[in-house]
Amino acid sequence: MATNRLVGYLESRKNLTGGACGLAGLVLTFTGVAGPYWPVVVAGLYGAGALLAPPERPAPPDFPDPSAQLEEVRGDFGRLRAYLADVELPPAVGERLTGLTGLLAALLEPGWVAEVLSADPDGLHAVSRAVRQDVPEAVDAYVRTRWWTRMTPGQEPPERHLERQLALLHEEAERLTDRLRDAEVRRQESHTRYLEDRSER
């Protein structure tokens, strides 16, 4: 442990800067400027250099880049679809779910749309939350509640809640799609203005 600390200090900015300043002190000694006090001059310059050196900066954590995160969400979406294929749903609910998963699939499809999504942290988080939490939670809650409803008839049909939940998730995905589209529209308009300004010069 002590050896690691010693090696770490020898490679540190403080030691390297102090060593450079101490070397400058030796140069002053050989040129006769430091005189008989050269050890004090060399040590003083080394200490000053070590104090003036910028502090060591620990390396920031290596988090996955957005494209890697998107690939993980895409894999989770594949597992979600496999799960949904095994769930028995009423036709109306199934249609809503198909519409939602179709929209999510379009956003996650490899290509330029997914690149736009990966550049939008809030959008990527929204899709990730829908895939990993919202949709499976809604469907699982429906499956569980449906069993209890069969045991105690006369209760509110659980598919109503599921249908409403899927409708809300679809609206959220549509708002995200509109926002990403608007960003591309603004980008196009900005490029038009740039070309117009350039042509007027």
PDB file of N, CA and C in Angstrom, residues 85-175:
ATOM      1  N   ALA A  85     -46.373 -11.643 -25.758  1.00  0.00           N
ATOM      2  CA  ALA A  85     -46.917 -12.663 -26.662  1.00  0.00           C
ATOM      3  C   ALA A  85     -47.582 -13.804 -25.886  1.00  0.00           C
ATOM      4  N   ASP A  86     -47.190 -13.979 -24.621  1.00  0.00           N
ATOM      5  CA  ASP A  86     -47.749 -15.068 -23.813  1.00  0.00           C
ATOM      6  C   ASP A  86     -48.945 -14.643 -22.968  1.00  0.00           C
ATOM      7  N   VAL A  87     -49.304 -13.341 -23.041  1.00  0.00           N
ATOM      8  CA  VAL A  87     -50.402 -12.833 -22.213  1.00  0.00           C
ATOM      9  C   VAL A  87     -51.689 -12.804 -23.036  1.00  0.00           C
ATOM     10  N   GLU A  88     -52.747 -13.336 -22.452  1.00  0.00           N
ATOM     11  CA  GLU A  88     -54.053 -13.335 -23.121  1.00  0.00           C
ATOM     12  C   GLU A  88     -54.773 -12.025 -22.816  1.00  0.00           C
ATOM     13  N   LEU A  89     -55.081 -11.261 -23.860  1.00  0.00           N
ATOM     14  CA  LEU A  89     -55.711  -9.953 -23.687  1.00  0.00           C
ATOM     15  C   LEU A  89     -56.984  -9.869 -24.519  1.00  0.00           C
ATOM     16  N   PRO A  90     -57.978  -9.083 -24.076  1.00  0.00           N
ATOM     17  CA  PRO A  90     -59.174  -8.847 -24.892  1.00  0.00           C
ATOM     18  C   PRO A  90     -58.776  -8.153 -26.198  1.00  0.00           C
ATOM     19  N   PRO A  91     -59.554  -8.348 -27.274  1.00  0.00           N
ATOM     20  CA  PRO A  91     -59.190  -7.770 -28.576  1.00  0.00           C
ATOM     21  C   PRO A  91     -58.957  -6.264 -28.549  1.00  0.00           C
ATOM     22  N   ALA A  92     -59.846  -5.508 -27.872  1.00  0.00           N
ATOM     23  CA  ALA A  92     -59.692  -4.047 -27.852  1.00  0.00           C
ATOM     24  C   ALA A  92     -58.401  -3.640 -27.165  1.00  0.00           C
ATOM     25  N   VAL A  93     -58.080  -4.304 -26.066  1.00  0.00           N
ATOM     26  CA  VAL A  93     -56.843  -3.999 -25.342  1.00  0.00           C
ATOM     27  C   VAL A  93     -55.638  -4.417 -26.169  1.00  0.00           C
ATOM     28  N   GLY A  94     -55.763  -5.560 -26.844  1.00  0.00           N
ATOM     29  CA  GLY A  94     -54.673  -6.030 -27.685  1.00  0.00           C
ATOM     30  C   GLY A  94     -54.339  -5.046 -28.794  1.00  0.00           C
ATOM     31  N   GLU A  95     -55.378  -4.425 -29.365  1.00  0.00           N
ATOM     32  CA  GLU A  95     -55.149  -3.436 -30.425  1.00  0.00           C
ATOM     33  C   GLU A  95     -54.408  -2.213 -29.877  1.00  0.00           C
ATOM     34  N   ARG A  96     -54.801  -1.763 -28.696  1.00  0.00           N
ATOM     35  CA  ARG A  96     -54.117  -0.615 -28.077  1.00  0.00           C
ATOM     36  C   ARG A  96     -52.655  -0.951 -27.788  1.00  0.00           C
ATOM     37  N   LEU A  97     -52.447  -2.154 -27.290  1.00  0.00           N
ATOM     38  CA  LEU A  97     -51.084  -2.569 -26.970  1.00  0.00           C
ATOM     39  C   LEU A  97     -50.244  -2.688 -28.238  1.00  0.00           C
ATOM     40  N   THR A  98     -50.843  -3.200 -29.294  1.00  0.00           N
ATOM     41  CA  THR A  98     -50.126  -3.310 -30.571  1.00  0.00           C
ATOM     42  C   THR A  98     -49.736  -1.933 -31.097  1.00  0.00           C
ATOM     43  N   GLY A  99     -50.657  -0.968 -30.965  1.00  0.00           N
ATOM     44  CA  GLY A  99     -50.339   0.393 -31.400  1.00  0.00           C
ATOM     45  C   GLY A  99     -49.186   0.990 -30.612  1.00  0.00           C
ATOM     46  N   LEU A 100     -49.182   0.758 -29.299  1.00  0.00           N
ATOM     47  CA  LEU A 100     -48.115   1.298 -28.456  1.00  0.00           C
ATOM     48  C   LEU A 100     -46.782   0.633 -28.758  1.00  0.00           C
ATOM     49  N   THR A 101     -46.766  -0.687 -28.820  1.00  0.00           N
ATOM     50  CA  THR A 101     -45.503  -1.373 -29.074  1.00  0.00           C
ATOM     51  C   THR A 101     -44.985  -1.082 -30.480  1.00  0.00           C
ATOM     52  N   GLY A 102     -45.911  -0.854 -31.424  1.00  0.00           N
ATOM     53  CA  GLY A 102     -45.483  -0.479 -32.769  1.00  0.00           C
ATOM     54  C   GLY A 102     -44.763   0.856 -32.779  1.00  0.00           C
ATOM     55  N   LEU A 103     -45.280   1.803 -31.997  1.00  0.00           N
ATOM     56  CA  LEU A 103     -44.646   3.123 -31.919  1.00  0.00           C
ATOM     57  C   LEU A 103     -43.288   3.026 -31.230  1.00  0.00           C
ATOM     58  N   LEU A 104     -43.214   2.245 -30.152  1.00  0.00           N
ATOM     59  CA  LEU A 104     -41.933   2.057 -29.465  1.00  0.00           C
ATOM     60  C   LEU A 104     -40.926   1.357 -30.376  1.00  0.00           C
ATOM     61  N   ALA A 105     -41.408   0.381 -31.141  1.00  0.00           N
ATOM     62  CA  ALA A 105     -40.516  -0.328 -32.063  1.00  0.00           C
ATOM     63  C   ALA A 105     -39.958   0.615 -33.122  1.00  0.00           C
ATOM     64  N   ALA A 106     -40.798   1.524 -33.610  1.00  0.00           N
ATOM     65  CA  ALA A 106     -40.338   2.489 -34.618  1.00  0.00           C
ATOM     66  C   ALA A 106     -39.271   3.414 -34.049  1.00  0.00           C
ATOM     67  N   LEU A 107     -39.421   3.813 -32.789  1.00  0.00           N
ATOM     68  CA  LEU A 107     -38.433   4.683 -32.157  1.00  0.00           C
ATOM     69  C   LEU A 107     -37.119   3.953 -31.901  1.00  0.00           C
ATOM     70  N   LEU A 108     -37.197   2.651 -31.620  1.00  0.00           N
ATOM     71  CA  LEU A 108     -36.001   1.879 -31.284  1.00  0.00           C
ATOM     72  C   LEU A 108     -35.358   1.217 -32.492  1.00  0.00           C
ATOM     73  N   GLU A 109     -36.012   1.268 -33.644  1.00  0.00           N
ATOM     74  CA  GLU A 109     -35.472   0.644 -34.851  1.00  0.00           C
ATOM     75  C   GLU A 109     -34.099   1.236 -35.187  1.00  0.00           C
ATOM     76  N   PRO A 110     -33.080   0.387 -35.406  1.00  0.00           N
ATOM     77  CA  PRO A 110     -31.756   0.923 -35.748  1.00  0.00           C
ATOM     78  C   PRO A 110     -31.827   1.831 -36.972  1.00  0.00           C
ATOM     79  N   GLY A 111     -31.151   2.956 -36.888  1.00  0.00           N
ATOM     80  CA  GLY A 111     -31.178   3.927 -37.977  1.00  0.00           C
ATOM     81  C   GLY A 111     -31.136   5.336 -37.440  1.00  0.00           C
ATOM     82  N   TRP A 112     -31.449   6.285 -38.294  1.00  0.00           N
ATOM     83  CA  TRP A 112     -31.304   7.688 -37.903  1.00  0.00           C
ATOM     84  C   TRP A 112     -32.315   8.122 -36.855  1.00  0.00           C
ATOM     85  N   VAL A 113     -33.516   7.494 -36.828  1.00  0.00           N
ATOM     86  CA  VAL A 113     -34.504   7.857 -35.810  1.00  0.00           C
ATOM     87  C   VAL A 113     -33.972   7.495 -34.423  1.00  0.00           C
ATOM     88  N   ALA A 114     -33.391   6.314 -34.309  1.00  0.00           N
ATOM     89  CA  ALA A 114     -32.816   5.899 -33.031  1.00  0.00           C
ATOM     90  C   ALA A 114     -31.642   6.797 -32.650  1.00  0.00           C
ATOM     91  N   GLU A 115     -30.895   7.280 -33.630  1.00  0.00           N
ATOM     92  CA  GLU A 115     -29.798   8.203 -33.340  1.00  0.00           C
ATOM     93  C   GLU A 115     -30.338   9.506 -32.754  1.00  0.00           C
ATOM     94  N   VAL A 116     -31.448   9.990 -33.311  1.00  0.00           N
ATOM     95  CA  VAL A 116     -32.073  11.206 -32.771  1.00  0.00           C
ATOM     96  C   VAL A 116     -32.549  10.943 -31.347  1.00  0.00           C
ATOM     97  N   LEU A 117     -33.130   9.773 -31.110  1.00  0.00           N
ATOM     98  CA  LEU A 117     -33.604   9.422 -29.771  1.00  0.00           C
ATOM     99  C   LEU A 117     -32.445   9.341 -28.786  1.00  0.00           C
ATOM    100  N   SER A 118     -31.337   8.723 -29.189  1.00  0.00           N
ATOM    101  CA  SER A 118     -30.202   8.570 -28.270  1.00  0.00           C
ATOM    102  C   SER A 118     -29.575   9.910 -27.916  1.00  0.00           C
ATOM    103  N   ALA A 119     -29.773  10.922 -28.775  1.00  0.00           N
ATOM    104  CA  ALA A 119     -29.248  12.265 -28.496  1.00  0.00           C
ATOM    105  C   ALA A 119     -30.176  13.061 -27.584  1.00  0.00           C
ATOM    106  N   ASP A 120     -31.323  12.496 -27.232  1.00  0.00           N
ATOM    107  CA  ASP A 120     -32.293  13.164 -26.360  1.00  0.00           C
ATOM    108  C   ASP A 120     -32.398  12.373 -25.055  1.00  0.00           C
ATOM    109  N   PRO A 121     -31.657  12.763 -24.003  1.00  0.00           N
ATOM    110  CA  PRO A 121     -31.654  11.974 -22.761  1.00  0.00           C
ATOM    111  C   PRO A 121     -33.044  11.792 -22.151  1.00  0.00           C
ATOM    112  N   ASP A 122     -33.872  12.839 -22.190  1.00  0.00           N
ATOM    113  CA  ASP A 122     -35.220  12.723 -21.625  1.00  0.00           C
ATOM    114  C   ASP A 122     -36.064  11.740 -22.429  1.00  0.00           C
ATOM    115  N   GLY A 123     -35.938  11.806 -23.752  1.00  0.00           N
ATOM    116  CA  GLY A 123     -36.686  10.886 -24.602  1.00  0.00           C
ATOM    117  C   GLY A 123     -36.245   9.449 -24.402  1.00  0.00           C
ATOM    118  N   LEU A 124     -34.933   9.236 -24.310  1.00  0.00           N
ATOM    119  CA  LEU A 124     -34.413   7.889 -24.093  1.00  0.00           C
ATOM    120  C   LEU A 124     -34.877   7.344 -22.750  1.00  0.00           C
ATOM    121  N   HIS A 125     -34.913   8.218 -21.743  1.00  0.00           N
ATOM    122  CA  HIS A 125     -35.397   7.794 -20.427  1.00  0.00           C
ATOM    123  C   HIS A 125     -36.881   7.427 -20.481  1.00  0.00           C
ATOM    124  N   ALA A 126     -37.661   8.211 -21.224  1.00  0.00           N
ATOM    125  CA  ALA A 126     -39.102   7.940 -21.324  1.00  0.00           C
ATOM    126  C   ALA A 126     -39.359   6.593 -21.991  1.00  0.00           C
ATOM    127  N   VAL A 127     -38.630   6.305 -23.071  1.00  0.00           N
ATOM    128  CA  VAL A 127     -38.801   5.024 -23.760  1.00  0.00           C
ATOM    129  C   VAL A 127     -38.342   3.882 -22.862  1.00  0.00           C
ATOM    130  N   SER A 128     -37.204   4.078 -22.196  1.00  0.00           N
ATOM    131  CA  SER A 128     -36.693   3.048 -21.286  1.00  0.00           C
ATOM    132  C   SER A 128     -37.693   2.760 -20.176  1.00  0.00           C
ATOM    133  N   ARG A 129     -38.293   3.812 -19.622  1.00  0.00           N
ATOM    134  CA  ARG A 129     -39.278   3.637 -18.544  1.00  0.00           C
ATOM    135  C   ARG A 129     -40.518   2.909 -19.043  1.00  0.00           C
ATOM    136  N   ALA A 130     -40.954   3.242 -20.252  1.00  0.00           N
ATOM    137  CA  ALA A 130     -42.129   2.562 -20.808  1.00  0.00           C
ATOM    138  C   ALA A 130     -41.859   1.076 -21.016  1.00  0.00           C
ATOM    139  N   VAL A 131     -40.670   0.767 -21.547  1.00  0.00           N
ATOM    140  CA  VAL A 131     -40.324  -0.629 -21.856  1.00  0.00           C
ATOM    141  C   VAL A 131     -40.069  -1.430 -20.594  1.00  0.00           C
ATOM    142  N   ARG A 132     -39.319  -0.858 -19.669  1.00  0.00           N
ATOM    143  CA  ARG A 132     -38.859  -1.624 -18.514  1.00  0.00           C
ATOM    144  C   ARG A 132     -39.807  -1.584 -17.326  1.00  0.00           C
ATOM    145  N   GLN A 133     -40.677  -0.572 -17.294  1.00  0.00           N
ATOM    146  CA  GLN A 133     -41.517  -0.419 -16.102  1.00  0.00           C
ATOM    147  C   GLN A 133     -43.005  -0.293 -16.430  1.00  0.00           C
ATOM    148  N   ASP A 134     -43.377   0.712 -17.211  1.00  0.00           N
ATOM    149  CA  ASP A 134     -44.791   1.051 -17.364  1.00  0.00           C
ATOM    150  C   ASP A 134     -45.614  -0.051 -18.026  1.00  0.00           C
ATOM    151  N   VAL A 135     -45.162  -0.512 -19.189  1.00  0.00           N
ATOM    152  CA  VAL A 135     -45.949  -1.525 -19.915  1.00  0.00           C
ATOM    153  C   VAL A 135     -45.989  -2.847 -19.156  1.00  0.00           C
ATOM    154  N   PRO A 136     -44.836  -3.405 -18.724  1.00  0.00           N
ATOM    155  CA  PRO A 136     -44.938  -4.680 -17.999  1.00  0.00           C
ATOM    156  C   PRO A 136     -45.737  -4.575 -16.694  1.00  0.00           C
ATOM    157  N   GLU A 137     -45.624  -3.442 -15.996  1.00  0.00           N
ATOM    158  CA  GLU A 137     -46.384  -3.262 -14.755  1.00  0.00           C
ATOM    159  C   GLU A 137     -47.878  -3.214 -15.045  1.00  0.00           C
ATOM    160  N   ALA A 138     -48.273  -2.495 -16.104  1.00  0.00           N
ATOM    161  CA  ALA A 138     -49.697  -2.388 -16.446  1.00  0.00           C
ATOM    162  C   ALA A 138     -50.278  -3.752 -16.803  1.00  0.00           C
ATOM    163  N   VAL A 139     -49.550  -4.499 -17.622  1.00  0.00           N
ATOM    164  CA  VAL A 139     -50.054  -5.806 -18.062  1.00  0.00           C
ATOM    165  C   VAL A 139     -50.073  -6.802 -16.907  1.00  0.00           C
ATOM    166  N   ASP A 140     -49.019  -6.795 -16.091  1.00  0.00           N
ATOM    167  CA  ASP A 140     -48.970  -7.730 -14.962  1.00  0.00           C
ATOM    168  C   ASP A 140     -50.072  -7.427 -13.951  1.00  0.00           C
ATOM    169  N   ALA A 141     -50.318  -6.129 -13.695  1.00  0.00           N
ATOM    170  CA  ALA A 141     -51.400  -5.765 -12.779  1.00  0.00           C
ATOM    171  C   ALA A 141     -52.748  -6.235 -13.321  1.00  0.00           C
ATOM    172  N   TYR A 142     -52.918  -6.139 -14.646  1.00  0.00           N
ATOM    173  CA  TYR A 142     -54.162  -6.612 -15.261  1.00  0.00           C
ATOM    174  C   TYR A 142     -54.331  -8.119 -15.048  1.00  0.00           C
ATOM    175  N   VAL A 143     -53.262  -8.870 -15.290  1.00  0.00           N
ATOM    176  CA  VAL A 143     -53.333 -10.327 -15.158  1.00  0.00           C
ATOM    177  C   VAL A 143     -53.682 -10.715 -13.727  1.00  0.00           C
ATOM    178  N   ARG A 144     -53.060 -10.055 -12.768  1.00  0.00           N
ATOM    179  CA  ARG A 144     -53.322 -10.370 -11.360  1.00  0.00           C
ATOM    180  C   ARG A 144     -54.759  -9.986 -10.968  1.00  0.00           C
ATOM    181  N   THR A 145     -55.184  -8.797 -11.371  1.00  0.00           N
ATOM    182  CA  THR A 145     -56.521  -8.327 -10.995  1.00  0.00           C
ATOM    183  C   THR A 145     -57.600  -9.160 -11.667  1.00  0.00           C
ATOM    184  N   ARG A 146     -57.327  -9.593 -12.903  1.00  0.00           N
ATOM    185  CA  ARG A 146     -58.308 -10.412 -13.617  1.00  0.00           C
ATOM    186  C   ARG A 146     -58.616 -11.693 -12.846  1.00  0.00           C
ATOM    187  N   TRP A 147     -57.597 -12.295 -12.244  1.00  0.00           N
ATOM    188  CA  TRP A 147     -57.811 -13.520 -11.476  1.00  0.00           C
ATOM    189  C   TRP A 147     -58.729 -13.254 -10.288  1.00  0.00           C
ATOM    190  N   TRP A 148     -58.470 -12.146  -9.571  1.00  0.00           N
ATOM    191  CA  TRP A 148     -59.301 -11.828  -8.418  1.00  0.00           C
ATOM    192  C   TRP A 148     -60.726 -11.491  -8.843  1.00  0.00           C
ATOM    193  N   THR A 149     -60.868 -10.840  -9.988  1.00  0.00           N
ATOM    194  CA  THR A 149     -62.204 -10.491 -10.470  1.00  0.00           C
ATOM    195  C   THR A 149     -63.009 -11.737 -10.799  1.00  0.00           C
ATOM    196  N   ARG A 150     -62.347 -12.761 -11.300  1.00  0.00           N
ATOM    197  CA  ARG A 150     -63.046 -14.022 -11.578  1.00  0.00           C
ATOM    198  C   ARG A 150     -63.502 -14.688 -10.283  1.00  0.00           C
ATOM    199  N   MET A 151     -62.742 -14.485  -9.206  1.00  0.00           N
ATOM    200  CA  MET A 151     -63.114 -15.068  -7.921  1.00  0.00           C
ATOM    201  C   MET A 151     -64.269 -14.304  -7.283  1.00  0.00           C
ATOM    202  N   THR A 152     -64.357 -12.996  -7.565  1.00  0.00           N
ATOM    203  CA  THR A 152     -65.420 -12.155  -6.987  1.00  0.00           C
ATOM    204  C   THR A 152     -66.090 -11.380  -8.105  1.00  0.00           C
ATOM    205  N   PRO A 153     -67.035 -11.982  -8.828  1.00  0.00           N
ATOM    206  CA  PRO A 153     -67.693 -11.306  -9.954  1.00  0.00           C
ATOM    207  C   PRO A 153     -68.435 -10.047  -9.501  1.00  0.00           C
ATOM    208  N   GLY A 154     -68.697  -9.177 -10.472  1.00  0.00           N
ATOM    209  CA  GLY A 154     -69.427  -7.961 -10.199  1.00  0.00           C
ATOM    210  C   GLY A 154     -68.527  -6.756 -10.007  1.00  0.00           C
ATOM    211  N   GLN A 155     -67.225  -6.969  -9.994  1.00  0.00           N
ATOM    212  CA  GLN A 155     -66.283  -5.865  -9.844  1.00  0.00           C
ATOM    213  C   GLN A 155     -66.058  -5.179 -11.196  1.00  0.00           C
ATOM    214  N   GLU A 156     -65.428  -4.008 -11.166  1.00  0.00           N
ATOM    215  CA  GLU A 156     -65.121  -3.291 -12.405  1.00  0.00           C
ATOM    216  C   GLU A 156     -64.132  -4.113 -13.231  1.00  0.00           C
ATOM    217  N   PRO A 157     -64.404  -4.293 -14.523  1.00  0.00           N
ATOM    218  CA  PRO A 157     -63.508  -5.102 -15.353  1.00  0.00           C
ATOM    219  C   PRO A 157     -62.093  -4.517 -15.371  1.00  0.00           C
ATOM    220  N   PRO A 158     -61.067  -5.324 -15.115  1.00  0.00           N
ATOM    221  CA  PRO A 158     -59.695  -4.813 -15.058  1.00  0.00           C
ATOM    222  C   PRO A 158     -59.189  -4.313 -16.408  1.00  0.00           C
ATOM    223  N   GLU A 159     -59.828  -4.804 -17.504  1.00  0.00           N
ATOM    224  CA  GLU A 159     -59.351  -4.351 -18.823  1.00  0.00           C
ATOM    225  C   GLU A 159     -59.615  -2.857 -19.048  1.00  0.00           C
ATOM    226  N   ARG A 160     -60.576  -2.294 -18.330  1.00  0.00           N
ATOM    227  CA  ARG A 160     -60.828  -0.854 -18.470  1.00  0.00           C
ATOM    228  C   ARG A 160     -59.616  -0.047 -18.007  1.00  0.00           C
ATOM    229  N   HIS A 161     -59.076  -0.461 -16.869  1.00  0.00           N
ATOM    230  CA  HIS A 161     -57.889   0.235 -16.366  1.00  0.00           C
ATOM    231  C   HIS A 161     -56.705   0.032 -17.311  1.00  0.00           C
ATOM    232  N   LEU A 162     -56.542  -1.213 -17.776  1.00  0.00           N
ATOM    233  CA  LEU A 162     -55.422  -1.486 -18.674  1.00  0.00           C
ATOM    234  C   LEU A 162     -55.554  -0.692 -19.956  1.00  0.00           C
ATOM    235  N   GLU A 163     -56.769  -0.640 -20.493  1.00  0.00           N
ATOM    236  CA  GLU A 163     -56.986   0.113 -21.724  1.00  0.00           C
ATOM    237  C   GLU A 163     -56.667   1.599 -21.517  1.00  0.00           C
ATOM    238  N   ARG A 164     -57.073   2.141 -20.383  1.00  0.00           N
ATOM    239  CA  ARG A 164     -56.781   3.549 -20.090  1.00  0.00           C
ATOM    240  C   ARG A 164     -55.280   3.773 -19.911  1.00  0.00           C
ATOM    241  N   GLN A 165     -54.626   2.869 -19.220  1.00  0.00           N
ATOM    242  CA  GLN A 165     -53.179   2.983 -19.009  1.00  0.00           C
ATOM    243  C   GLN A 165     -52.434   2.949 -20.345  1.00  0.00           C
ATOM    244  N   LEU A 166     -52.824   2.041 -21.207  1.00  0.00           N
ATOM    245  CA  LEU A 166     -52.161   1.934 -22.517  1.00  0.00           C
ATOM    246  C   LEU A 166     -52.427   3.168 -23.362  1.00  0.00           C
ATOM    247  N   ALA A 167     -53.629   3.720 -23.234  1.00  0.00           N
ATOM    248  CA  ALA A 167     -53.938   4.946 -23.975  1.00  0.00           C
ATOM    249  C   ALA A 167     -53.056   6.095 -23.506  1.00  0.00           C
ATOM    250  N   LEU A 168     -52.859   6.197 -22.196  1.00  0.00           N
ATOM    251  CA  LEU A 168     -52.001   7.259 -21.651  1.00  0.00           C
ATOM    252  C   LEU A 168     -50.559   7.071 -22.091  1.00  0.00           C
ATOM    253  N   LEU A 169     -50.082   5.825 -22.086  1.00  0.00           N
ATOM    254  CA  LEU A 169     -48.710   5.554 -22.520  1.00  0.00           C
ATOM    255  C   LEU A 169     -48.537   5.849 -24.008  1.00  0.00           C
ATOM    256  N   HIS A 170     -49.575   5.558 -24.786  1.00  0.00           N
ATOM    257  CA  HIS A 170     -49.516   5.847 -26.223  1.00  0.00           C
ATOM    258  C   HIS A 170     -49.470   7.356 -26.451  1.00  0.00           C
ATOM    259  N   GLU A 171     -50.266   8.103 -25.695  1.00  0.00           N
ATOM    260  CA  GLU A 171     -50.240   9.563 -25.823  1.00  0.00           C
ATOM    261  C   GLU A 171     -48.860  10.114 -25.462  1.00  0.00           C
ATOM    262  N   GLU A 172     -48.259   9.547 -24.423  1.00  0.00           N
ATOM    263  CA  GLU A 172     -46.917   9.989 -24.012  1.00  0.00           C
ATOM    264  C   GLU A 172     -45.892   9.694 -25.107  1.00  0.00           C
ATOM    265  N   ALA A 173     -45.985   8.512 -25.713  1.00  0.00           N
ATOM    266  CA  ALA A 173     -45.059   8.163 -26.791  1.00  0.00           C
ATOM    267  C   ALA A 173     -45.274   9.058 -28.011  1.00  0.00           C
ATOM    268  N   GLU A 174     -46.529   9.407 -28.281  1.00  0.00           N
ATOM    269  CA  GLU A 174     -46.808  10.315 -29.400  1.00  0.00           C
ATOM    270  C   GLU A 174     -46.245  11.704 -29.141  1.00  0.00           C
ATOM    271  N   ARG A 175     -46.346  12.178 -27.892  1.00  0.00           N
ATOM    272  CA  ARG A 175     -45.765  13.491 -27.564  1.00  0.00           C
ATOM    273  C   ARG A 175     -44.255  13.476 -27.751  1.00  0.00           C
TER     274      ARG A 175
END
